[in-house]
């Protein structure tokens, strides 16, 4: 069996502080497109890869957050959409389209496959890295399950135009809520209001006083703060929470690259306002995926929920796409195309 080229994006340096493109390297490897004899695995052709902020933590030398770590010289790992080229596993067959954890390379050999099978192909396949994949499930479970969203509530979302945030805003509107988002540029704030139906939006980089901005948009306070960024934003939100408010803690991207994490001064508001602040990890909710698809697919087909993607073409552009998440370069869900079929 002939070998074929297998271009990869590998980790070349452990990262401390902000990641750089040069912490990753493009390598021309090769692969034999045949499973080892007796393998229970699958051979995948990777199509679309997802750039996600949590991938930064895999680049640490230690793995204190418990998400694991990569070894130097090994391909980057993350969510992706792939086609099964060969299968030794009864749950998958050649030609199946799947999404789940794969590697940043053209072809991947996965010895213990645990993928979601893609059943609906009338929507763009790349959506399974975003709205129909991990970020979509994150927005849905974070808002409805962890946030216990109720009709008509006041909702604030940070990193509001990103892969997760753009959906939280739309789900909040479908739920009859008043929703305000913060984002890092004028263009993104316009997207919030024009495209995702946010009632209001503001550029947090241009607000000298975040507390004053929140008081302006929420004179009666916030019921749900969908936390994506942490740091100063969280501190400003806490005194503006309403009695019995909820803070689903989805992410804290402002802290991921700091060697010294920022403190939070206003935590005592949790007590007097009886606020529930709860961290969550989306994979704990994957049993709800069929229910989520039932909810979201009709909305996509009817155009009632939209999804903005930022598409980077080719593995060569993977490092820049991933690093760009931490300066807000991406507008919408950052996708990396390896191959279109
Ligand atoms: P994203 O919003 O598509 O991309 C990241 C965005 O974060 C950037 O575009 C940038 O937008 C913003 N950002 C970067 N550095 C920042 C900083 N220092 N302060 C404030 N904002 C900053 O990413 P995503 O995939 O939707 O993820 C959003 C959050 O959810 C992340 O914290 C991620 O870790 C978390 N998450 C958690 C789970 C879970 O299971 N708990 C699952 C998925 C994602 P601006 O231009 O607006 O600043």
PDB file of N, CA, C and O in Angstrom, residues 124-189:
ATOM      1  N   UNK A 124     -24.510  23.320   6.041  1.00  0.00           N
ATOM      2  CA  UNK A 124     -23.062  23.250   5.751  1.00  0.00           C
ATOM      3  C   UNK A 124     -22.336  22.312   6.722  1.00  0.00           C
ATOM      4  O   UNK A 124     -22.569  22.348   7.930  1.00  0.00           O
ATOM      5  N   UNK A 125     -21.459  21.485   6.172  1.00  0.00           N
ATOM      6  CA  UNK A 125     -20.716  20.513   7.010  1.00  0.00           C
ATOM      7  C   UNK A 125     -19.874  21.211   8.073  1.00  0.00           C
ATOM      8  O   UNK A 125     -19.696  20.693   9.176  1.00  0.00           O
ATOM      9  N   UNK A 126     -19.355  22.395   7.723  1.00  0.00           N
ATOM     10  CA  UNK A 126     -18.512  23.127   8.676  1.00  0.00           C
ATOM     11  C   UNK A 126     -19.288  23.479   9.945  1.00  0.00           C
ATOM     12  O   UNK A 126     -18.688  23.718  10.991  1.00  0.00           O
ATOM     13  N   UNK A 127     -20.628  23.517   9.868  1.00  0.00           N
ATOM     14  CA  UNK A 127     -21.444  23.857  11.048  1.00  0.00           C
ATOM     15  C   UNK A 127     -21.210  22.868  12.195  1.00  0.00           C
ATOM     16  O   UNK A 127     -21.488  23.183  13.347  1.00  0.00           O
ATOM     17  N   UNK A 128     -20.701  21.674  11.853  1.00  0.00           N
ATOM     18  CA  UNK A 128     -20.479  20.683  12.923  1.00  0.00           C
ATOM     19  C   UNK A 128     -19.211  21.004  13.731  1.00  0.00           C
ATOM     20  O   UNK A 128     -18.912  20.316  14.691  1.00  0.00           O
ATOM     21  N   UNK A 129     -18.479  22.036  13.323  1.00  0.00           N
ATOM     22  CA  UNK A 129     -17.411  22.548  14.207  1.00  0.00           C
ATOM     23  C   UNK A 129     -17.957  23.663  15.091  1.00  0.00           C
ATOM     24  O   UNK A 129     -17.254  24.142  15.976  1.00  0.00           O
ATOM     25  N   UNK A 130     -19.176  24.129  14.790  1.00  0.00           N
ATOM     26  CA  UNK A 130     -19.695  25.303  15.483  1.00  0.00           C
ATOM     27  C   UNK A 130     -21.097  25.111  15.998  1.00  0.00           C
ATOM     28  O   UNK A 130     -21.333  24.399  16.977  1.00  0.00           O
ATOM     29  N   UNK A 131     -22.045  25.686  15.278  1.00  0.00           N
ATOM     30  CA  UNK A 131     -23.431  25.693  15.765  1.00  0.00           C
ATOM     31  C   UNK A 131     -23.972  24.282  16.002  1.00  0.00           C
ATOM     32  O   UNK A 131     -24.749  24.064  16.930  1.00  0.00           O
ATOM     33  N   UNK A 132     -23.574  23.324  15.173  1.00  0.00           N
ATOM     34  CA  UNK A 132     -24.085  21.945  15.352  1.00  0.00           C
ATOM     35  C   UNK A 132     -23.078  21.040  16.058  1.00  0.00           C
ATOM     36  O   UNK A 132     -23.251  19.820  16.085  1.00  0.00           O
ATOM     37  N   UNK A 133     -22.047  21.642  16.610  1.00  0.00           N
ATOM     38  CA  UNK A 133     -21.026  20.853  17.308  1.00  0.00           C
ATOM     39  C   UNK A 133     -20.832  21.355  18.732  1.00  0.00           C
ATOM     40  O   UNK A 133     -21.769  21.801  19.395  1.00  0.00           O
ATOM     41  N   UNK A 134     -19.584  21.301  19.178  1.00  0.00           N
ATOM     42  CA  UNK A 134     -19.266  21.617  20.574  1.00  0.00           C
ATOM     43  C   UNK A 134     -19.717  23.040  20.986  1.00  0.00           C
ATOM     44  O   UNK A 134     -20.378  23.197  22.014  1.00  0.00           O
ATOM     45  N   UNK A 135     -19.409  24.098  20.196  1.00  0.00           N
ATOM     46  CA  UNK A 135     -19.822  25.440  20.638  1.00  0.00           C
ATOM     47  C   UNK A 135     -21.348  25.606  20.710  1.00  0.00           C
ATOM     48  O   UNK A 135     -21.853  26.284  21.607  1.00  0.00           O
ATOM     49  N   UNK A 136     -22.061  24.991  19.784  1.00  0.00           N
ATOM     50  CA  UNK A 136     -23.527  25.065  19.815  1.00  0.00           C
ATOM     51  C   UNK A 136     -24.075  24.421  21.077  1.00  0.00           C
ATOM     52  O   UNK A 136     -24.932  24.989  21.776  1.00  0.00           O
ATOM     53  N   UNK A 137     -23.552  23.246  21.393  1.00  0.00           N
ATOM     54  CA  UNK A 137     -23.970  22.551  22.613  1.00  0.00           C
ATOM     55  C   UNK A 137     -23.607  23.365  23.854  1.00  0.00           C
ATOM     56  O   UNK A 137     -24.315  23.360  24.856  1.00  0.00           O
ATOM     57  N   UNK A 138     -22.486  24.081  23.791  1.00  0.00           N
ATOM     58  CA  UNK A 138     -22.047  24.902  24.924  1.00  0.00           C
ATOM     59  C   UNK A 138     -23.035  26.046  25.163  1.00  0.00           C
ATOM     60  O   UNK A 138     -23.453  26.306  26.304  1.00  0.00           O
ATOM     61  N   UNK A 139     -23.413  26.731  24.090  1.00  0.00           N
ATOM     62  CA  UNK A 139     -24.361  27.838  24.226  1.00  0.00           C
ATOM     63  C   UNK A 139     -25.694  27.321  24.768  1.00  0.00           C
ATOM     64  O   UNK A 139     -26.285  27.912  25.683  1.00  0.00           O
ATOM     65  N   UNK A 140     -26.152  26.198  24.225  1.00  0.00           N
ATOM     66  CA  UNK A 140     -27.465  25.647  24.584  1.00  0.00           C
ATOM     67  C   UNK A 140     -27.504  25.181  26.036  1.00  0.00           C
ATOM     68  O   UNK A 140     -28.383  25.567  26.802  1.00  0.00           O
ATOM     69  N   UNK A 141     -26.526  24.379  26.414  1.00  0.00           N
ATOM     70  CA  UNK A 141     -26.562  23.830  27.773  1.00  0.00           C
ATOM     71  C   UNK A 141     -26.174  24.896  28.798  1.00  0.00           C
ATOM     72  O   UNK A 141     -26.726  24.930  29.892  1.00  0.00           O
ATOM     73  N   UNK A 142     -25.251  25.783  28.433  1.00  0.00           N
ATOM     74  CA  UNK A 142     -24.855  26.836  29.366  1.00  0.00           C
ATOM     75  C   UNK A 142     -26.015  27.779  29.653  1.00  0.00           C
ATOM     76  O   UNK A 142     -26.239  28.181  30.796  1.00  0.00           O
ATOM     77  N   UNK A 143     -26.775  28.104  28.616  1.00  0.00           N
ATOM     78  CA  UNK A 143     -27.871  29.061  28.783  1.00  0.00           C
ATOM     79  C   UNK A 143     -29.102  28.405  29.432  1.00  0.00           C
ATOM     80  O   UNK A 143     -29.605  28.877  30.446  1.00  0.00           O
ATOM     81  N   UNK A 144     -29.541  27.294  28.848  1.00  0.00           N
ATOM     82  CA  UNK A 144     -30.804  26.715  29.323  1.00  0.00           C
ATOM     83  C   UNK A 144     -30.626  25.830  30.568  1.00  0.00           C
ATOM     84  O   UNK A 144     -31.420  25.906  31.491  1.00  0.00           O
ATOM     85  N   UNK A 145     -29.577  24.994  30.569  1.00  0.00           N
ATOM     86  CA  UNK A 145     -29.427  24.036  31.683  1.00  0.00           C
ATOM     87  C   UNK A 145     -28.737  24.694  32.877  1.00  0.00           C
ATOM     88  O   UNK A 145     -29.289  24.758  33.963  1.00  0.00           O
ATOM     89  N   UNK A 146     -27.523  25.200  32.679  1.00  0.00           N
ATOM     90  CA  UNK A 146     -26.766  25.775  33.797  1.00  0.00           C
ATOM     91  C   UNK A 146     -27.361  27.140  34.174  1.00  0.00           C
ATOM     92  O   UNK A 146     -27.515  27.459  35.357  1.00  0.00           O
ATOM     93  N   UNK A 147     -27.736  27.928  33.171  1.00  0.00           N
ATOM     94  CA  UNK A 147     -28.277  29.263  33.436  1.00  0.00           C
ATOM     95  C   UNK A 147     -29.733  29.264  33.853  1.00  0.00           C
ATOM     96  O   UNK A 147     -30.256  30.277  34.295  1.00  0.00           O
ATOM     97  N   UNK A 148     -30.418  28.123  33.702  1.00  0.00           N
ATOM     98  CA  UNK A 148     -31.853  28.009  34.043  1.00  0.00           C
ATOM     99  C   UNK A 148     -32.632  29.217  33.509  1.00  0.00           C
ATOM    100  O   UNK A 148     -33.373  29.874  34.258  1.00  0.00           O
ATOM    101  N   UNK A 149     -32.454  29.477  32.202  1.00  0.00           N
ATOM    102  CA  UNK A 149     -33.052  30.676  31.605  1.00  0.00           C
ATOM    103  C   UNK A 149     -34.577  30.647  31.670  1.00  0.00           C
ATOM    104  O   UNK A 149     -35.190  29.612  31.428  1.00  0.00           O
ATOM    105  N   UNK A 150     -35.131  31.803  31.993  1.00  0.00           N
ATOM    106  CA  UNK A 150     -36.602  31.944  31.995  1.00  0.00           C
ATOM    107  C   UNK A 150     -36.988  33.060  31.028  1.00  0.00           C
ATOM    108  O   UNK A 150     -36.206  33.975  30.775  1.00  0.00           O
ATOM    109  N   UNK A 151     -38.214  32.941  30.539  1.00  0.00           N
ATOM    110  CA  UNK A 151     -38.708  33.943  29.581  1.00  0.00           C
ATOM    111  C   UNK A 151     -38.600  35.351  30.164  1.00  0.00           C
ATOM    112  O   UNK A 151     -38.862  35.561  31.342  1.00  0.00           O
ATOM    113  N   UNK A 152     -38.214  36.290  29.317  1.00  0.00           N
ATOM    114  CA  UNK A 152     -38.259  37.697  29.706  1.00  0.00           C
ATOM    115  C   UNK A 152     -37.121  38.175  30.598  1.00  0.00           C
ATOM    116  O   UNK A 152     -37.141  39.331  31.034  1.00  0.00           O
ATOM    117  N   UNK A 153     -36.143  37.316  30.853  1.00  0.00           N
ATOM    118  CA  UNK A 153     -35.071  37.736  31.764  1.00  0.00           C
ATOM    119  C   UNK A 153     -34.066  38.682  31.070  1.00  0.00           C
ATOM    120  O   UNK A 153     -34.014  38.765  29.836  1.00  0.00           O
ATOM    121  N   UNK A 154     -33.268  39.336  31.910  1.00  0.00           N
ATOM    122  CA  UNK A 154     -32.208  40.236  31.419  1.00  0.00           C
ATOM    123  C   UNK A 154     -30.903  39.456  31.331  1.00  0.00           C
ATOM    124  O   UNK A 154     -30.426  38.948  32.347  1.00  0.00           O
ATOM    125  N   UNK A 155     -30.338  39.405  30.130  1.00  0.00           N
ATOM    126  CA  UNK A 155     -29.170  38.542  29.896  1.00  0.00           C
ATOM    127  C   UNK A 155     -28.005  39.381  29.380  1.00  0.00           C
ATOM    128  O   UNK A 155     -28.179  40.202  28.468  1.00  0.00           O
ATOM    129  N   UNK A 156     -26.838  39.150  29.944  1.00  0.00           N
ATOM    130  CA  UNK A 156     -25.616  39.794  29.441  1.00  0.00           C
ATOM    131  C   UNK A 156     -24.641  38.703  29.004  1.00  0.00           C
ATOM    132  O   UNK A 156     -24.449  37.709  29.710  1.00  0.00           O
ATOM    133  N   UNK A 157     -24.039  38.906  27.823  1.00  0.00           N
ATOM    134  CA  UNK A 157     -23.114  37.918  27.255  1.00  0.00           C
ATOM    135  C   UNK A 157     -21.810  38.618  26.900  1.00  0.00           C
ATOM    136  O   UNK A 157     -21.825  39.646  26.214  1.00  0.00           O
ATOM    137  N   UNK A 158     -20.668  38.074  27.353  1.00  0.00           N
ATOM    138  CA  UNK A 158     -19.373  38.619  26.924  1.00  0.00           C
ATOM    139  C   UNK A 158     -18.822  37.751  25.788  1.00  0.00           C
ATOM    140  O   UNK A 158     -19.311  36.636  25.575  1.00  0.00           O
ATOM    141  N   UNK A 159     -17.807  38.227  25.089  1.00  0.00           N
ATOM    142  CA  UNK A 159     -17.327  37.589  23.840  1.00  0.00           C
ATOM    143  C   UNK A 159     -18.558  37.214  23.005  1.00  0.00           C
ATOM    144  O   UNK A 159     -18.700  36.103  22.504  1.00  0.00           O
ATOM    145  N   UNK A 160     -19.445  38.216  22.856  1.00  0.00           N
ATOM    146  CA  UNK A 160     -20.811  37.940  22.391  1.00  0.00           C
ATOM    147  C   UNK A 160     -20.919  37.628  20.906  1.00  0.00           C
ATOM    148  O   UNK A 160     -21.947  37.110  20.469  1.00  0.00           O
ATOM    149  N   UNK A 161     -19.895  37.957  20.110  1.00  0.00           N
ATOM    150  CA  UNK A 161     -20.030  37.684  18.667  1.00  0.00           C
ATOM    151  C   UNK A 161     -19.301  36.405  18.266  1.00  0.00           C
ATOM    152  O   UNK A 161     -19.287  36.045  17.101  1.00  0.00           O
ATOM    153  N   UNK A 162     -18.704  35.708  19.234  1.00  0.00           N
ATOM    154  CA  UNK A 162     -17.885  34.540  18.903  1.00  0.00           C
ATOM    155  C   UNK A 162     -18.701  33.282  18.665  1.00  0.00           C
ATOM    156  O   UNK A 162     -19.932  33.316  18.549  1.00  0.00           O
ATOM    157  N   UNK A 163     -17.989  32.165  18.606  1.00  0.00           N
ATOM    158  CA  UNK A 163     -18.590  30.868  18.275  1.00  0.00           C
ATOM    159  C   UNK A 163     -19.752  30.533  19.204  1.00  0.00           C
ATOM    160  O   UNK A 163     -20.814  30.083  18.764  1.00  0.00           O
ATOM    161  N   UNK A 164     -19.563  30.783  20.501  1.00  0.00           N
ATOM    162  CA  UNK A 164     -20.590  30.475  21.499  1.00  0.00           C
ATOM    163  C   UNK A 164     -21.521  31.673  21.678  1.00  0.00           C
ATOM    164  O   UNK A 164     -22.746  31.535  21.647  1.00  0.00           O
ATOM    165  N   UNK A 165     -20.931  32.858  21.850  1.00  0.00           N
ATOM    166  CA  UNK A 165     -21.705  34.050  22.220  1.00  0.00           C
ATOM    167  C   UNK A 165     -22.785  34.421  21.221  1.00  0.00           C
ATOM    168  O   UNK A 165     -23.885  34.817  21.609  1.00  0.00           O
ATOM    169  N   UNK A 166     -22.494  34.304  19.908  1.00  0.00           N
ATOM    170  CA  UNK A 166     -23.505  34.675  18.916  1.00  0.00           C
ATOM    171  C   UNK A 166     -24.749  33.808  19.066  1.00  0.00           C
ATOM    172  O   UNK A 166     -25.875  34.241  18.774  1.00  0.00           O
ATOM    173  N   UNK A 167     -24.568  32.582  19.549  1.00  0.00           N
ATOM    174  CA  UNK A 167     -25.716  31.682  19.728  1.00  0.00           C
ATOM    175  C   UNK A 167     -26.455  31.956  21.029  1.00  0.00           C
ATOM    176  O   UNK A 167     -27.681  31.892  21.072  1.00  0.00           O
ATOM    177  N   UNK A 168     -25.705  32.265  22.080  1.00  0.00           N
ATOM    178  CA  UNK A 168     -26.373  32.574  23.353  1.00  0.00           C
ATOM    179  C   UNK A 168     -27.334  33.745  23.135  1.00  0.00           C
ATOM    180  O   UNK A 168     -28.491  33.714  23.585  1.00  0.00           O
ATOM    181  N   UNK A 169     -26.878  34.759  22.417  1.00  0.00           N
ATOM    182  CA  UNK A 169     -27.734  35.923  22.158  1.00  0.00           C
ATOM    183  C   UNK A 169     -28.998  35.529  21.410  1.00  0.00           C
ATOM    184  O   UNK A 169     -30.103  35.956  21.760  1.00  0.00           O
ATOM    185  N   UNK A 170     -28.827  34.679  20.385  1.00  0.00           N
ATOM    186  CA  UNK A 170     -30.003  34.290  19.591  1.00  0.00           C
ATOM    187  C   UNK A 170     -30.948  33.387  20.387  1.00  0.00           C
ATOM    188  O   UNK A 170     -32.167  33.500  20.274  1.00  0.00           O
ATOM    189  N   UNK A 171     -30.372  32.487  21.196  1.00  0.00           N
ATOM    190  CA  UNK A 171     -31.238  31.618  22.020  1.00  0.00           C
ATOM    191  C   UNK A 171     -31.989  32.468  23.047  1.00  0.00           C
ATOM    192  O   UNK A 171     -33.150  32.220  23.343  1.00  0.00           O
ATOM    193  N   UNK A 172     -31.307  33.489  23.570  1.00  0.00           N
ATOM    194  CA  UNK A 172     -31.966  34.367  24.552  1.00  0.00           C
ATOM    195  C   UNK A 172     -33.137  35.098  23.901  1.00  0.00           C
ATOM    196  O   UNK A 172     -34.213  35.222  24.495  1.00  0.00           O
ATOM    197  N   UNK A 173     -32.958  35.550  22.674  1.00  0.00           N
ATOM    198  CA  UNK A 173     -34.064  36.243  21.988  1.00  0.00           C
ATOM    199  C   UNK A 173     -35.207  35.271  21.705  1.00  0.00           C
ATOM    200  O   UNK A 173     -36.368  35.621  21.883  1.00  0.00           O
ATOM    201  N   UNK A 174     -34.876  34.051  21.289  1.00  0.00           N
ATOM    202  CA  UNK A 174     -35.938  33.058  21.061  1.00  0.00           C
ATOM    203  C   UNK A 174     -36.719  32.798  22.351  1.00  0.00           C
ATOM    204  O   UNK A 174     -37.873  32.407  22.325  1.00  0.00           O
ATOM    205  N   UNK A 175     -36.042  33.009  23.483  1.00  0.00           N
ATOM    206  CA  UNK A 175     -36.644  32.765  24.795  1.00  0.00           C
ATOM    207  C   UNK A 175     -37.299  34.025  25.357  1.00  0.00           C
ATOM    208  O   UNK A 175     -37.644  34.079  26.532  1.00  0.00           O
ATOM    209  N   UNK A 176     -37.453  35.039  24.508  1.00  0.00           N
ATOM    210  CA  UNK A 176     -38.145  36.266  24.939  1.00  0.00           C
ATOM    211  C   UNK A 176     -37.378  37.104  25.940  1.00  0.00           C
ATOM    212  O   UNK A 176     -37.970  37.857  26.718  1.00  0.00           O
ATOM    213  N   UNK A 177     -36.059  37.004  25.934  1.00  0.00           N
ATOM    214  CA  UNK A 177     -35.246  37.759  26.895  1.00  0.00           C
ATOM    215  C   UNK A 177     -34.800  39.090  26.299  1.00  0.00           C
ATOM    216  O   UNK A 177     -34.816  39.286  25.082  1.00  0.00           O
ATOM    217  N   UNK A 178     -34.355  39.968  27.172  1.00  0.00           N
ATOM    218  CA  UNK A 178     -33.654  41.200  26.777  1.00  0.00           C
ATOM    219  C   UNK A 178     -32.173  40.854  26.861  1.00  0.00           C
ATOM    220  O   UNK A 178     -31.708  40.375  27.905  1.00  0.00           O
ATOM    221  N   UNK A 179     -31.426  41.036  25.768  1.00  0.00           N
ATOM    222  CA  UNK A 179     -30.036  40.569  25.775  1.00  0.00           C
ATOM    223  C   UNK A 179     -29.074  41.630  25.239  1.00  0.00           C
ATOM    224  O   UNK A 179     -29.320  42.262  24.218  1.00  0.00           O
ATOM    225  N   UNK A 180     -27.998  41.788  25.979  1.00  0.00           N
ATOM    226  CA  UNK A 180     -26.953  42.759  25.626  1.00  0.00           C
ATOM    227  C   UNK A 180     -25.628  42.006  25.553  1.00  0.00           C
ATOM    228  O   UNK A 180     -25.371  41.119  26.382  1.00  0.00           O
ATOM    229  N   UNK A 181     -24.806  42.358  24.563  1.00  0.00           N
ATOM    230  CA  UNK A 181     -23.517  41.682  24.424  1.00  0.00           C
ATOM    231  C   UNK A 181     -22.366  42.664  24.435  1.00  0.00           C
ATOM    232  O   UNK A 181     -22.523  43.817  24.028  1.00  0.00           O
ATOM    233  N   UNK A 182     -21.207  42.195  24.867  1.00  0.00           N
ATOM    234  CA  UNK A 182     -19.996  43.000  24.731  1.00  0.00           C
ATOM    235  C   UNK A 182     -19.059  42.293  23.765  1.00  0.00           C
ATOM    236  O   UNK A 182     -19.000  41.051  23.732  1.00  0.00           O
ATOM    237  N   UNK A 183     -18.354  43.082  22.972  1.00  0.00           N
ATOM    238  CA  UNK A 183     -17.390  42.538  22.007  1.00  0.00           C
ATOM    239  C   UNK A 183     -16.296  43.578  21.805  1.00  0.00           C
ATOM    240  O   UNK A 183     -16.427  44.723  22.259  1.00  0.00           O
ATOM    241  N   UNK A 184     -15.231  43.152  21.088  1.00  0.00           N
ATOM    242  CA  UNK A 184     -14.014  43.955  21.067  1.00  0.00           C
ATOM    243  C   UNK A 184     -13.809  44.873  19.879  1.00  0.00           C
ATOM    244  O   UNK A 184     -12.704  45.390  19.695  1.00  0.00           O
ATOM    245  N   UNK A 185     -14.829  45.098  19.035  1.00  0.00           N
ATOM    246  CA  UNK A 185     -14.665  46.055  17.939  1.00  0.00           C
ATOM    247  C   UNK A 185     -16.037  46.575  17.517  1.00  0.00           C
ATOM    248  O   UNK A 185     -17.059  45.956  17.795  1.00  0.00           O
ATOM    249  N   UNK A 186     -15.991  47.696  16.795  1.00  0.00           N
ATOM    250  CA  UNK A 186     -17.227  48.320  16.294  1.00  0.00           C
ATOM    251  C   UNK A 186     -17.937  47.353  15.340  1.00  0.00           C
ATOM    252  O   UNK A 186     -19.153  47.183  15.397  1.00  0.00           O
ATOM    253  N   UNK A 187     -17.125  46.711  14.487  1.00  0.00           N
ATOM    254  CA  UNK A 187     -17.690  45.774  13.510  1.00  0.00           C
ATOM    255  C   UNK A 187     -18.443  44.641  14.228  1.00  0.00           C
ATOM    256  O   UNK A 187     -19.549  44.263  13.845  1.00  0.00           O
ATOM    257  N   UNK A 188     -17.855  44.132  15.311  1.00  0.00           N
ATOM    258  CA  UNK A 188     -18.492  43.035  16.050  1.00  0.00           C
ATOM    259  C   UNK A 188     -19.771  43.509  16.757  1.00  0.00           C
ATOM    260  O   UNK A 188     -20.762  42.788  16.794  1.00  0.00           O
ATOM    261  N   UNK A 189     -19.732  44.718  17.289  1.00  0.00           N
ATOM    262  CA  UNK A 189     -20.930  45.247  17.974  1.00  0.00           C
ATOM    263  C   UNK A 189     -22.062  45.411  16.960  1.00  0.00           C
ATOM    264  O   UNK A 189     -23.224  45.110  17.245  1.00  0.00           O
TER     265      UNK A 189
END
